Amino acid sequence: MRGFWRRRSSSEVVSPAGIVRLAASAGIGFTTKREIAAATATNVSTAVLNEPWRKGGIVDRDEDHASHTRRERIMTPGRLEAFADGVFAIAATLLVIDVGLPGGSTAALGRQLLEIWPQYAAYAISFVTIGIMWVNHHRLIRQLERVDERFLFLNLGLLACIAFVPFPTRILAEFVRGSDGRAAALLYGVTLTMTAVFFSAVWLYASRGGRLLHADIDPKEVSGITRSYLPGTPMYAAATLVAFVSPQASALLFGLLAVFYMVSSSFFGRTATEYDA
């Protein structure tokens, strides 16, 4: 059947048997040899082949089926975003679990609450950081028309880093003021730096040559997203290296970076909306 489903020119001669098959596909029935002969003589194949009963004309069914099968194997951006939202939500929720009073302390409650201020600070920094990454991830997914397996694995690497953030947050809050503060700040910094690396990799892979993006996406928005992501890795790496000099200063820089990205993300989101308008 493959040969009879390919697009043919109107002047092509089709055999009587081919006429029957093509006519049947278009809903035209022949019952006698005389009708078939007459159809062949009047080249009814022209009407059948030019019949607009199918968008784009008669197409190759095998190719159409293969294309449909390929689409079924590809995960949709909506399903990917739903899974990512779950990871972001769980990671943000787990942050508060590690905020608590030390056991066995005999000090007054007010004093104990004040003494655990590093836990509040670490929680706030990490929550804002995860929140900004969630907003940016949503904005990234919104630009996608489709995803492929390489993109999915890069996105899994990003989500793995996000899910890991509560652990270095607890370590930083517990040890930043002690002799092990350098190790705690380095662990936290390396985690956020790797997260920034995966974030950039996810976007650059999707946007390079418009590989996975909507065909009608505004180039200004694409370049704006790229510019906002590229500085992340070097800035987090620099803040991490400061831990060798002062763990407390390194932690403060992470907090400033969270505020910076919150402000810049708000500005970029407003700009992107203007572009869409």
PDB file of C-alpha atoms in Angstrom:
ATOM      1  CA  MET A   1       0.000   0.000   0.000  1.00  0.00           C
ATOM      2  CA  ARG A   2       2.941   2.354   0.551  1.00  0.00           C
ATOM      3  CA  GLY A   3       3.285   3.262  -3.127  1.00  0.00           C
ATOM      4  CA  PHE A   4      -0.386   4.137  -3.531  1.00  0.00           C
ATOM      5  CA  TRP A   5      -0.369   6.521  -0.584  1.00  0.00           C
ATOM      6  CA  ARG A   6       2.441   8.718  -1.779  1.00  0.00           C
ATOM      7  CA  ARG A   7       1.544  12.047  -3.362  1.00  0.00           C
ATOM      8  CA  ARG A   8       1.340  11.738  -7.130  1.00  0.00           C
ATOM      9  CA  SER A   9       1.149  14.337  -9.885  1.00  0.00           C
ATOM     10  CA  SER A  10      -2.205  14.827 -11.592  1.00  0.00           C
ATOM     11  CA  SER A  11      -0.836  13.602 -14.910  1.00  0.00           C
ATOM     12  CA  GLU A  12       0.432  10.252 -13.642  1.00  0.00           C
ATOM     13  CA  VAL A  13      -1.250   7.172 -15.078  1.00  0.00           C
ATOM     14  CA  VAL A  14      -2.627   4.761 -12.482  1.00  0.00           C
ATOM     15  CA  SER A  15      -3.558   1.155 -13.119  1.00  0.00           C
ATOM     16  CA  PRO A  16      -7.194   0.002 -12.784  1.00  0.00           C
ATOM     17  CA  ALA A  17      -6.355  -1.865  -9.581  1.00  0.00           C
ATOM     18  CA  GLY A  18      -4.680   1.242  -8.239  1.00  0.00           C
ATOM     19  CA  ILE A  19      -7.754   3.301  -9.164  1.00  0.00           C
ATOM     20  CA  VAL A  20      -9.944   1.016  -7.057  1.00  0.00           C
ATOM     21  CA  ARG A  21      -7.671   1.218  -4.045  1.00  0.00           C
ATOM     22  CA  LEU A  22      -7.229   4.978  -4.266  1.00  0.00           C
ATOM     23  CA  ALA A  23     -10.940   5.553  -4.813  1.00  0.00           C
ATOM     24  CA  ALA A  24     -11.811   3.365  -1.825  1.00  0.00           C
ATOM     25  CA  SER A  25      -9.455   5.375   0.373  1.00  0.00           C
ATOM     26  CA  ALA A  26     -11.328   8.540  -0.623  1.00  0.00           C
ATOM     27  CA  GLY A  27     -14.775   7.000  -0.132  1.00  0.00           C
ATOM     28  CA  ILE A  28     -15.550   6.396  -3.817  1.00  0.00           C
ATOM     29  CA  GLY A  29     -16.890   2.944  -4.680  1.00  0.00           C
ATOM     30  CA  PHE A  30     -16.836   1.070  -8.014  1.00  0.00           C
ATOM     31  CA  THR A  31     -18.954  -2.045  -8.449  1.00  0.00           C
ATOM     32  CA  THR A  32     -18.558  -3.107 -12.088  1.00  0.00           C
ATOM     33  CA  LYS A  33     -15.736  -3.548 -14.558  1.00  0.00           C
ATOM     34  CA  ARG A  34     -17.389  -0.989 -16.814  1.00  0.00           C
ATOM     35  CA  GLU A  35     -17.232   1.659 -14.068  1.00  0.00           C
ATOM     36  CA  ILE A  36     -13.586   0.876 -13.445  1.00  0.00           C
ATOM     37  CA  ALA A  37     -12.794   1.132 -17.143  1.00  0.00           C
ATOM     38  CA  ALA A  38     -14.657   4.413 -17.414  1.00  0.00           C
ATOM     39  CA  ALA A  39     -12.855   5.791 -14.383  1.00  0.00           C
ATOM     40  CA  THR A  40      -9.535   4.785 -15.876  1.00  0.00           C
ATOM     41  CA  ALA A  41     -10.408   6.360 -19.226  1.00  0.00           C
ATOM     42  CA  THR A  42     -11.453   9.650 -17.627  1.00  0.00           C
ATOM     43  CA  ASN A  43      -8.464   9.574 -15.287  1.00  0.00           C
ATOM     44  CA  VAL A  44     -10.570   9.704 -12.129  1.00  0.00           C
ATOM     45  CA  SER A  45      -7.282   9.275 -10.280  1.00  0.00           C
ATOM     46  CA  THR A  46      -6.770  13.010 -10.724  1.00  0.00           C
ATOM     47  CA  ALA A  47      -9.845  13.778  -8.626  1.00  0.00           C
ATOM     48  CA  VAL A  48      -8.919  11.189  -6.031  1.00  0.00           C
ATOM     49  CA  LEU A  49      -5.336  12.319  -5.734  1.00  0.00           C
ATOM     50  CA  ASN A  50      -6.285  15.989  -5.547  1.00  0.00           C
ATOM     51  CA  GLU A  51      -9.167  15.420  -3.132  1.00  0.00           C
ATOM     52  CA  PRO A  52      -8.620  17.681  -0.058  1.00  0.00           C
ATOM     53  CA  TRP A  53     -10.051  15.032   2.268  1.00  0.00           C
ATOM     54  CA  ARG A  54      -6.830  14.989   4.168  1.00  0.00           C
ATOM     55  CA  LYS A  55      -4.834  18.060   5.161  1.00  0.00           C
ATOM     56  CA  GLY A  56      -1.802  18.359   2.940  1.00  0.00           C
ATOM     57  CA  GLY A  57      -3.069  15.751   0.466  1.00  0.00           C
ATOM     58  CA  ILE A  58      -2.546  12.005   0.517  1.00  0.00           C
ATOM     59  CA  VAL A  59       0.450  11.228   2.686  1.00  0.00           C
ATOM     60  CA  ASP A  60       2.551   8.271   3.505  1.00  0.00           C
ATOM     61  CA  ARG A  61       0.708   6.371   6.239  1.00  0.00           C
ATOM     62  CA  ASP A  62       3.862   4.616   7.384  1.00  0.00           C
ATOM     63  CA  GLU A  63       5.682   7.914   7.861  1.00  0.00           C
ATOM     64  CA  ASP A  64       2.662   9.463   9.596  1.00  0.00           C
ATOM     65  CA  HIS A  65       2.419   6.504  11.979  1.00  0.00           C
ATOM     66  CA  ALA A  66       6.147   6.637  12.716  1.00  0.00           C
ATOM     67  CA  SER A  67       5.926  10.349  13.465  1.00  0.00           C
ATOM     68  CA  HIS A  68       2.967   9.766  15.787  1.00  0.00           C
ATOM     69  CA  THR A  69       4.849   6.975  17.564  1.00  0.00           C
ATOM     70  CA  ARG A  70       7.867   9.216  18.089  1.00  0.00           C
ATOM     71  CA  ARG A  71       5.667  11.916  19.595  1.00  0.00           C
ATOM     72  CA  GLU A  72       4.168   9.391  22.001  1.00  0.00           C
ATOM     73  CA  ARG A  73       7.645   8.410  23.230  1.00  0.00           C
ATOM     74  CA  ILE A  74       8.581  12.008  24.099  1.00  0.00           C
ATOM     75  CA  MET A  75       7.606  13.397  27.496  1.00  0.00           C
ATOM     76  CA  THR A  76       5.632  16.617  27.352  1.00  0.00           C
ATOM     77  CA  PRO A  77       6.965  19.792  29.015  1.00  0.00           C
ATOM     78  CA  GLY A  78       3.847  19.866  31.202  1.00  0.00           C
ATOM     79  CA  ARG A  79       4.573  16.475  32.727  1.00  0.00           C
ATOM     80  CA  LEU A  80       8.210  17.429  33.282  1.00  0.00           C
ATOM     81  CA  GLU A  81       7.186  20.632  35.035  1.00  0.00           C
ATOM     82  CA  ALA A  82       4.768  18.765  37.311  1.00  0.00           C
ATOM     83  CA  PHE A  83       7.543  16.403  38.419  1.00  0.00           C
ATOM     84  CA  ALA A  84       9.959  19.305  38.945  1.00  0.00           C
ATOM     85  CA  ASP A  85       7.399  21.234  40.997  1.00  0.00           C
ATOM     86  CA  GLY A  86       7.152  18.267  43.352  1.00  0.00           C
ATOM     87  CA  VAL A  87      10.914  18.171  43.864  1.00  0.00           C
ATOM     88  CA  PHE A  88      11.096  21.923  44.487  1.00  0.00           C
ATOM     89  CA  ALA A  89       8.210  21.771  46.962  1.00  0.00           C
ATOM     90  CA  ILE A  90       9.697  18.884  48.936  1.00  0.00           C
ATOM     91  CA  ALA A  91      13.160  20.471  49.062  1.00  0.00           C
ATOM     92  CA  ALA A  92      11.739  23.790  50.297  1.00  0.00           C
ATOM     93  CA  THR A  93       9.625  22.028  52.935  1.00  0.00           C
ATOM     94  CA  LEU A  94      12.510  19.937  54.250  1.00  0.00           C
ATOM     95  CA  LEU A  95      14.455  23.101  55.077  1.00  0.00           C
ATOM     96  CA  VAL A  96      12.255  23.904  58.064  1.00  0.00           C
ATOM     97  CA  ILE A  97      12.638  20.432  59.571  1.00  0.00           C
ATOM     98  CA  ASP A  98      16.214  21.235  60.604  1.00  0.00           C
ATOM     99  CA  VAL A  99      15.228  24.433  62.407  1.00  0.00           C
ATOM    100  CA  GLY A 100      14.888  23.597  66.080  1.00  0.00           C
ATOM    101  CA  LEU A 101      16.087  24.227  69.596  1.00  0.00           C
ATOM    102  CA  PRO A 102      19.115  22.336  70.925  1.00  0.00           C
ATOM    103  CA  GLY A 103      18.341  19.526  73.318  1.00  0.00           C
ATOM    104  CA  GLY A 104      19.391  19.619  76.992  1.00  0.00           C
ATOM    105  CA  SER A 105      19.803  23.407  77.197  1.00  0.00           C
ATOM    106  CA  THR A 106      18.869  25.015  80.525  1.00  0.00           C
ATOM    107  CA  ALA A 107      18.884  28.583  79.211  1.00  0.00           C
ATOM    108  CA  ALA A 108      15.709  30.613  79.014  1.00  0.00           C
ATOM    109  CA  LEU A 109      13.573  30.036  75.948  1.00  0.00           C
ATOM    110  CA  GLY A 110      14.064  33.558  74.655  1.00  0.00           C
ATOM    111  CA  ARG A 111      17.846  33.159  74.832  1.00  0.00           C
ATOM    112  CA  GLN A 112      17.701  29.793  73.065  1.00  0.00           C
ATOM    113  CA  LEU A 113      15.602  31.252  70.273  1.00  0.00           C
ATOM    114  CA  LEU A 114      18.127  34.038  69.781  1.00  0.00           C
ATOM    115  CA  GLU A 115      21.097  31.701  69.826  1.00  0.00           C
ATOM    116  CA  ILE A 116      19.855  29.664  66.883  1.00  0.00           C
ATOM    117  CA  TRP A 117      19.823  32.688  64.541  1.00  0.00           C
ATOM    118  CA  PRO A 118      22.201  30.893  62.109  1.00  0.00           C
ATOM    119  CA  GLN A 119      19.400  28.377  61.507  1.00  0.00           C
ATOM    120  CA  TYR A 120      16.994  31.164  60.627  1.00  0.00           C
ATOM    121  CA  ALA A 121      19.528  32.764  58.324  1.00  0.00           C
ATOM    122  CA  ALA A 122      20.427  29.508  56.579  1.00  0.00           C
ATOM    123  CA  TYR A 123      16.758  28.641  56.171  1.00  0.00           C
ATOM    124  CA  ALA A 124      15.960  32.045  54.671  1.00  0.00           C
ATOM    125  CA  ILE A 125      18.916  31.954  52.262  1.00  0.00           C
ATOM    126  CA  SER A 126      18.136  28.446  51.035  1.00  0.00           C
ATOM    127  CA  PHE A 127      14.381  29.001  50.799  1.00  0.00           C
ATOM    128  CA  VAL A 128      14.815  32.152  48.722  1.00  0.00           C
ATOM    129  CA  THR A 129      17.422  30.401  46.563  1.00  0.00           C
ATOM    130  CA  ILE A 130      15.148  27.421  45.907  1.00  0.00           C
ATOM    131  CA  GLY A 131      12.205  29.745  45.331  1.00  0.00           C
ATOM    132  CA  ILE A 132      14.088  31.791  42.729  1.00  0.00           C
ATOM    133  CA  MET A 133      15.240  28.617  40.993  1.00  0.00           C
ATOM    134  CA  TRP A 134      11.640  27.387  40.910  1.00  0.00           C
ATOM    135  CA  VAL A 135      10.480  30.657  39.312  1.00  0.00           C
ATOM    136  CA  ASN A 136      13.279  30.521  36.742  1.00  0.00           C
ATOM    137  CA  HIS A 137      12.627  26.855  36.038  1.00  0.00           C
ATOM    138  CA  HIS A 138       8.968  27.632  35.385  1.00  0.00           C
ATOM    139  CA  ARG A 139      10.010  30.426  33.019  1.00  0.00           C
ATOM    140  CA  LEU A 140      12.396  28.054  31.262  1.00  0.00           C
ATOM    141  CA  ILE A 141       9.806  25.318  30.779  1.00  0.00           C
ATOM    142  CA  ARG A 142       7.372  27.891  29.416  1.00  0.00           C
ATOM    143  CA  GLN A 143       9.724  28.465  26.475  1.00  0.00           C
ATOM    144  CA  LEU A 144       9.796  24.783  25.494  1.00  0.00           C
ATOM    145  CA  GLU A 145       7.750  23.220  22.746  1.00  0.00           C
ATOM    146  CA  ARG A 146       9.136  19.740  23.388  1.00  0.00           C
ATOM    147  CA  VAL A 147      11.804  17.897  25.366  1.00  0.00           C
ATOM    148  CA  ASP A 148      14.141  15.036  24.532  1.00  0.00           C
ATOM    149  CA  GLU A 149      16.051  12.449  26.558  1.00  0.00           C
ATOM    150  CA  ARG A 150      19.254  14.496  26.880  1.00  0.00           C
ATOM    151  CA  PHE A 151      17.276  17.408  28.221  1.00  0.00           C
ATOM    152  CA  LEU A 152      15.507  15.115  30.693  1.00  0.00           C
ATOM    153  CA  PHE A 153      18.807  13.801  32.089  1.00  0.00           C
ATOM    154  CA  LEU A 154      20.244  17.308  32.392  1.00  0.00           C
ATOM    155  CA  ASN A 155      17.073  18.342  34.210  1.00  0.00           C
ATOM    156  CA  LEU A 156      17.402  15.351  36.546  1.00  0.00           C
ATOM    157  CA  GLY A 157      20.902  16.547  37.445  1.00  0.00           C
ATOM    158  CA  LEU A 158      19.474  19.961  38.285  1.00  0.00           C
ATOM    159  CA  LEU A 159      16.684  18.470  40.403  1.00  0.00           C
ATOM    160  CA  ALA A 160      19.176  16.217  42.209  1.00  0.00           C
ATOM    161  CA  CYS A 161      21.099  19.319  43.288  1.00  0.00           C
ATOM    162  CA  ILE A 162      17.893  21.045  44.394  1.00  0.00           C
ATOM    163  CA  ALA A 163      16.812  18.038  46.459  1.00  0.00           C
ATOM    164  CA  PHE A 164      20.261  17.962  48.135  1.00  0.00           C
ATOM    165  CA  VAL A 165      20.158  21.603  49.318  1.00  0.00           C
ATOM    166  CA  PRO A 166      18.526  20.914  52.745  1.00  0.00           C
ATOM    167  CA  PHE A 167      21.535  18.857  53.864  1.00  0.00           C
ATOM    168  CA  PRO A 168      24.284  21.487  53.360  1.00  0.00           C
ATOM    169  CA  THR A 169      21.851  24.081  54.739  1.00  0.00           C
ATOM    170  CA  ARG A 170      21.677  22.218  58.045  1.00  0.00           C
ATOM    171  CA  ILE A 171      25.451  21.712  58.108  1.00  0.00           C
ATOM    172  CA  LEU A 172      26.090  25.401  57.424  1.00  0.00           C
ATOM    173  CA  ALA A 173      23.699  26.504  60.164  1.00  0.00           C
ATOM    174  CA  GLU A 174      25.254  24.138  62.686  1.00  0.00           C
ATOM    175  CA  PHE A 175      28.964  24.615  62.012  1.00  0.00           C
ATOM    176  CA  VAL A 176      29.437  28.038  60.398  1.00  0.00           C
ATOM    177  CA  ARG A 177      30.462  29.657  63.716  1.00  0.00           C
ATOM    178  CA  GLY A 178      32.834  26.867  64.772  1.00  0.00           C
ATOM    179  CA  SER A 179      36.192  25.520  63.714  1.00  0.00           C
ATOM    180  CA  ASP A 180      34.560  23.469  60.973  1.00  0.00           C
ATOM    181  CA  GLY A 181      32.898  26.503  59.419  1.00  0.00           C
ATOM    182  CA  ARG A 182      35.146  26.392  56.357  1.00  0.00           C
ATOM    183  CA  ALA A 183      34.113  22.844  55.468  1.00  0.00           C
ATOM    184  CA  ALA A 184      30.438  23.685  56.031  1.00  0.00           C
ATOM    185  CA  ALA A 185      30.594  26.784  53.812  1.00  0.00           C
ATOM    186  CA  LEU A 186      32.490  24.878  51.121  1.00  0.00           C
ATOM    187  CA  LEU A 187      29.884  22.108  51.089  1.00  0.00           C
ATOM    188  CA  TYR A 188      27.085  24.645  50.774  1.00  0.00           C
ATOM    189  CA  GLY A 189      28.906  26.620  48.103  1.00  0.00           C
ATOM    190  CA  VAL A 190      29.812  23.611  45.981  1.00  0.00           C
ATOM    191  CA  THR A 191      26.171  22.474  46.065  1.00  0.00           C
ATOM    192  CA  LEU A 192      24.877  25.827  44.832  1.00  0.00           C
ATOM    193  CA  THR A 193      27.653  26.107  42.243  1.00  0.00           C
ATOM    194  CA  MET A 194      26.801  22.711  40.789  1.00  0.00           C
ATOM    195  CA  THR A 195      23.131  23.706  40.785  1.00  0.00           C
ATOM    196  CA  ALA A 196      24.007  26.811  38.766  1.00  0.00           C
ATOM    197  CA  VAL A 197      26.065  24.687  36.355  1.00  0.00           C
ATOM    198  CA  PHE A 198      23.145  22.365  35.676  1.00  0.00           C
ATOM    199  CA  PHE A 199      20.740  25.282  35.355  1.00  0.00           C
ATOM    200  CA  SER A 200      22.896  26.863  32.671  1.00  0.00           C
ATOM    201  CA  ALA A 201      23.410  23.516  30.939  1.00  0.00           C
ATOM    202  CA  VAL A 202      19.666  22.834  30.825  1.00  0.00           C
ATOM    203  CA  TRP A 203      18.904  26.200  29.270  1.00  0.00           C
ATOM    204  CA  LEU A 204      21.832  26.306  26.848  1.00  0.00           C
ATOM    205  CA  TYR A 205      21.029  22.829  25.570  1.00  0.00           C
ATOM    206  CA  ALA A 206      17.367  23.702  25.026  1.00  0.00           C
ATOM    207  CA  SER A 207      17.994  27.116  23.469  1.00  0.00           C
ATOM    208  CA  ARG A 208      20.985  26.441  21.224  1.00  0.00           C
ATOM    209  CA  GLY A 209      19.720  26.901  17.701  1.00  0.00           C
ATOM    210  CA  GLY A 210      16.172  26.890  19.089  1.00  0.00           C
ATOM    211  CA  ARG A 211      16.494  23.120  19.524  1.00  0.00           C
ATOM    212  CA  LEU A 212      13.554  22.664  21.912  1.00  0.00           C
ATOM    213  CA  LEU A 213      11.982  26.117  21.937  1.00  0.00           C
ATOM    214  CA  HIS A 214       8.725  27.360  20.480  1.00  0.00           C
ATOM    215  CA  ALA A 215       9.145  28.430  16.876  1.00  0.00           C
ATOM    216  CA  ASP A 216       7.647  31.870  17.530  1.00  0.00           C
ATOM    217  CA  ILE A 217       9.652  32.677  20.682  1.00  0.00           C
ATOM    218  CA  ASP A 218      10.971  36.227  20.925  1.00  0.00           C
ATOM    219  CA  PRO A 219      14.788  36.286  20.454  1.00  0.00           C
ATOM    220  CA  LYS A 220      14.989  39.135  22.995  1.00  0.00           C
ATOM    221  CA  GLU A 221      13.548  36.879  25.671  1.00  0.00           C
ATOM    222  CA  VAL A 222      15.935  34.065  24.780  1.00  0.00           C
ATOM    223  CA  SER A 223      18.977  36.326  25.008  1.00  0.00           C
ATOM    224  CA  GLY A 224      17.646  37.841  28.236  1.00  0.00           C
ATOM    225  CA  ILE A 225      17.320  34.433  29.895  1.00  0.00           C
ATOM    226  CA  THR A 226      20.802  33.454  28.714  1.00  0.00           C
ATOM    227  CA  ARG A 227      22.348  36.622  30.129  1.00  0.00           C
ATOM    228  CA  SER A 228      20.645  36.086  33.479  1.00  0.00           C
ATOM    229  CA  TYR A 229      21.897  32.490  33.819  1.00  0.00           C
ATOM    230  CA  LEU A 230      25.508  32.759  32.686  1.00  0.00           C
ATOM    231  CA  PRO A 231      26.856  34.800  35.660  1.00  0.00           C
ATOM    232  CA  GLY A 232      25.408  32.340  38.195  1.00  0.00           C
ATOM    233  CA  THR A 233      28.174  29.749  38.103  1.00  0.00           C
ATOM    234  CA  PRO A 234      31.163  32.127  38.467  1.00  0.00           C
ATOM    235  CA  MET A 235      29.422  34.166  41.186  1.00  0.00           C
ATOM    236  CA  TYR A 236      28.580  31.119  43.295  1.00  0.00           C
ATOM    237  CA  ALA A 237      32.083  29.733  42.732  1.00  0.00           C
ATOM    238  CA  ALA A 238      33.616  33.019  43.892  1.00  0.00           C
ATOM    239  CA  ALA A 239      31.436  33.079  47.016  1.00  0.00           C
ATOM    240  CA  THR A 240      32.498  29.503  47.725  1.00  0.00           C
ATOM    241  CA  LEU A 241      36.204  30.350  47.503  1.00  0.00           C
ATOM    242  CA  VAL A 242      35.718  33.129  50.062  1.00  0.00           C
ATOM    243  CA  ALA A 243      35.088  30.339  52.597  1.00  0.00           C
ATOM    244  CA  PHE A 244      38.846  29.723  52.697  1.00  0.00           C
ATOM    245  CA  VAL A 245      39.228  33.205  54.167  1.00  0.00           C
ATOM    246  CA  SER A 246      36.009  33.579  56.164  1.00  0.00           C
ATOM    247  CA  PRO A 247      33.123  31.078  56.327  1.00  0.00           C
ATOM    248  CA  GLN A 248      30.836  33.782  57.729  1.00  0.00           C
ATOM    249  CA  ALA A 249      31.616  36.130  54.838  1.00  0.00           C
ATOM    250  CA  SER A 250      30.985  33.310  52.393  1.00  0.00           C
ATOM    251  CA  ALA A 251      27.579  32.635  53.952  1.00  0.00           C
ATOM    252  CA  LEU A 252      26.777  36.353  53.775  1.00  0.00           C
ATOM    253  CA  LEU A 253      27.632  36.382  50.056  1.00  0.00           C
ATOM    254  CA  PHE A 254      25.259  33.486  49.451  1.00  0.00           C
ATOM    255  CA  GLY A 255      22.534  35.536  51.106  1.00  0.00           C
ATOM    256  CA  LEU A 256      23.337  38.559  48.947  1.00  0.00           C
ATOM    257  CA  LEU A 257      23.258  36.405  45.833  1.00  0.00           C
ATOM    258  CA  ALA A 258      19.799  35.159  46.782  1.00  0.00           C
ATOM    259  CA  VAL A 259      18.585  38.754  47.139  1.00  0.00           C
ATOM    260  CA  PHE A 260      20.291  39.741  43.875  1.00  0.00           C
ATOM    261  CA  TYR A 261      18.591  36.957  41.945  1.00  0.00           C
ATOM    262  CA  MET A 262      15.244  37.719  43.537  1.00  0.00           C
ATOM    263  CA  VAL A 263      15.450  41.347  42.368  1.00  0.00           C
ATOM    264  CA  SER A 264      16.886  40.546  38.930  1.00  0.00           C
ATOM    265  CA  SER A 265      14.341  37.773  38.368  1.00  0.00           C
ATOM    266  CA  SER A 266      11.494  40.167  39.151  1.00  0.00           C
ATOM    267  CA  PHE A 267      12.905  42.703  36.679  1.00  0.00           C
ATOM    268  CA  PHE A 268      13.462  40.086  33.983  1.00  0.00           C
ATOM    269  CA  GLY A 269       9.976  38.681  34.450  1.00  0.00           C
ATOM    270  CA  ARG A 270       8.483  42.132  33.907  1.00  0.00           C
ATOM    271  CA  THR A 271      10.647  42.650  30.825  1.00  0.00           C
ATOM    272  CA  ALA A 272       9.649  39.262  29.402  1.00  0.00           C
ATOM    273  CA  THR A 273       5.990  40.140  29.883  1.00  0.00           C
ATOM    274  CA  GLU A 274       6.508  43.355  27.954  1.00  0.00           C
ATOM    275  CA  TYR A 275       8.121  41.372  25.153  1.00  0.00           C
ATOM    276  CA  ASP A 276       5.175  38.981  25.034  1.00  0.00           C
ATOM    277  CA  ALA A 277       2.790  41.906  24.806  1.00  0.00           C
TER     278      ALA A 277
END
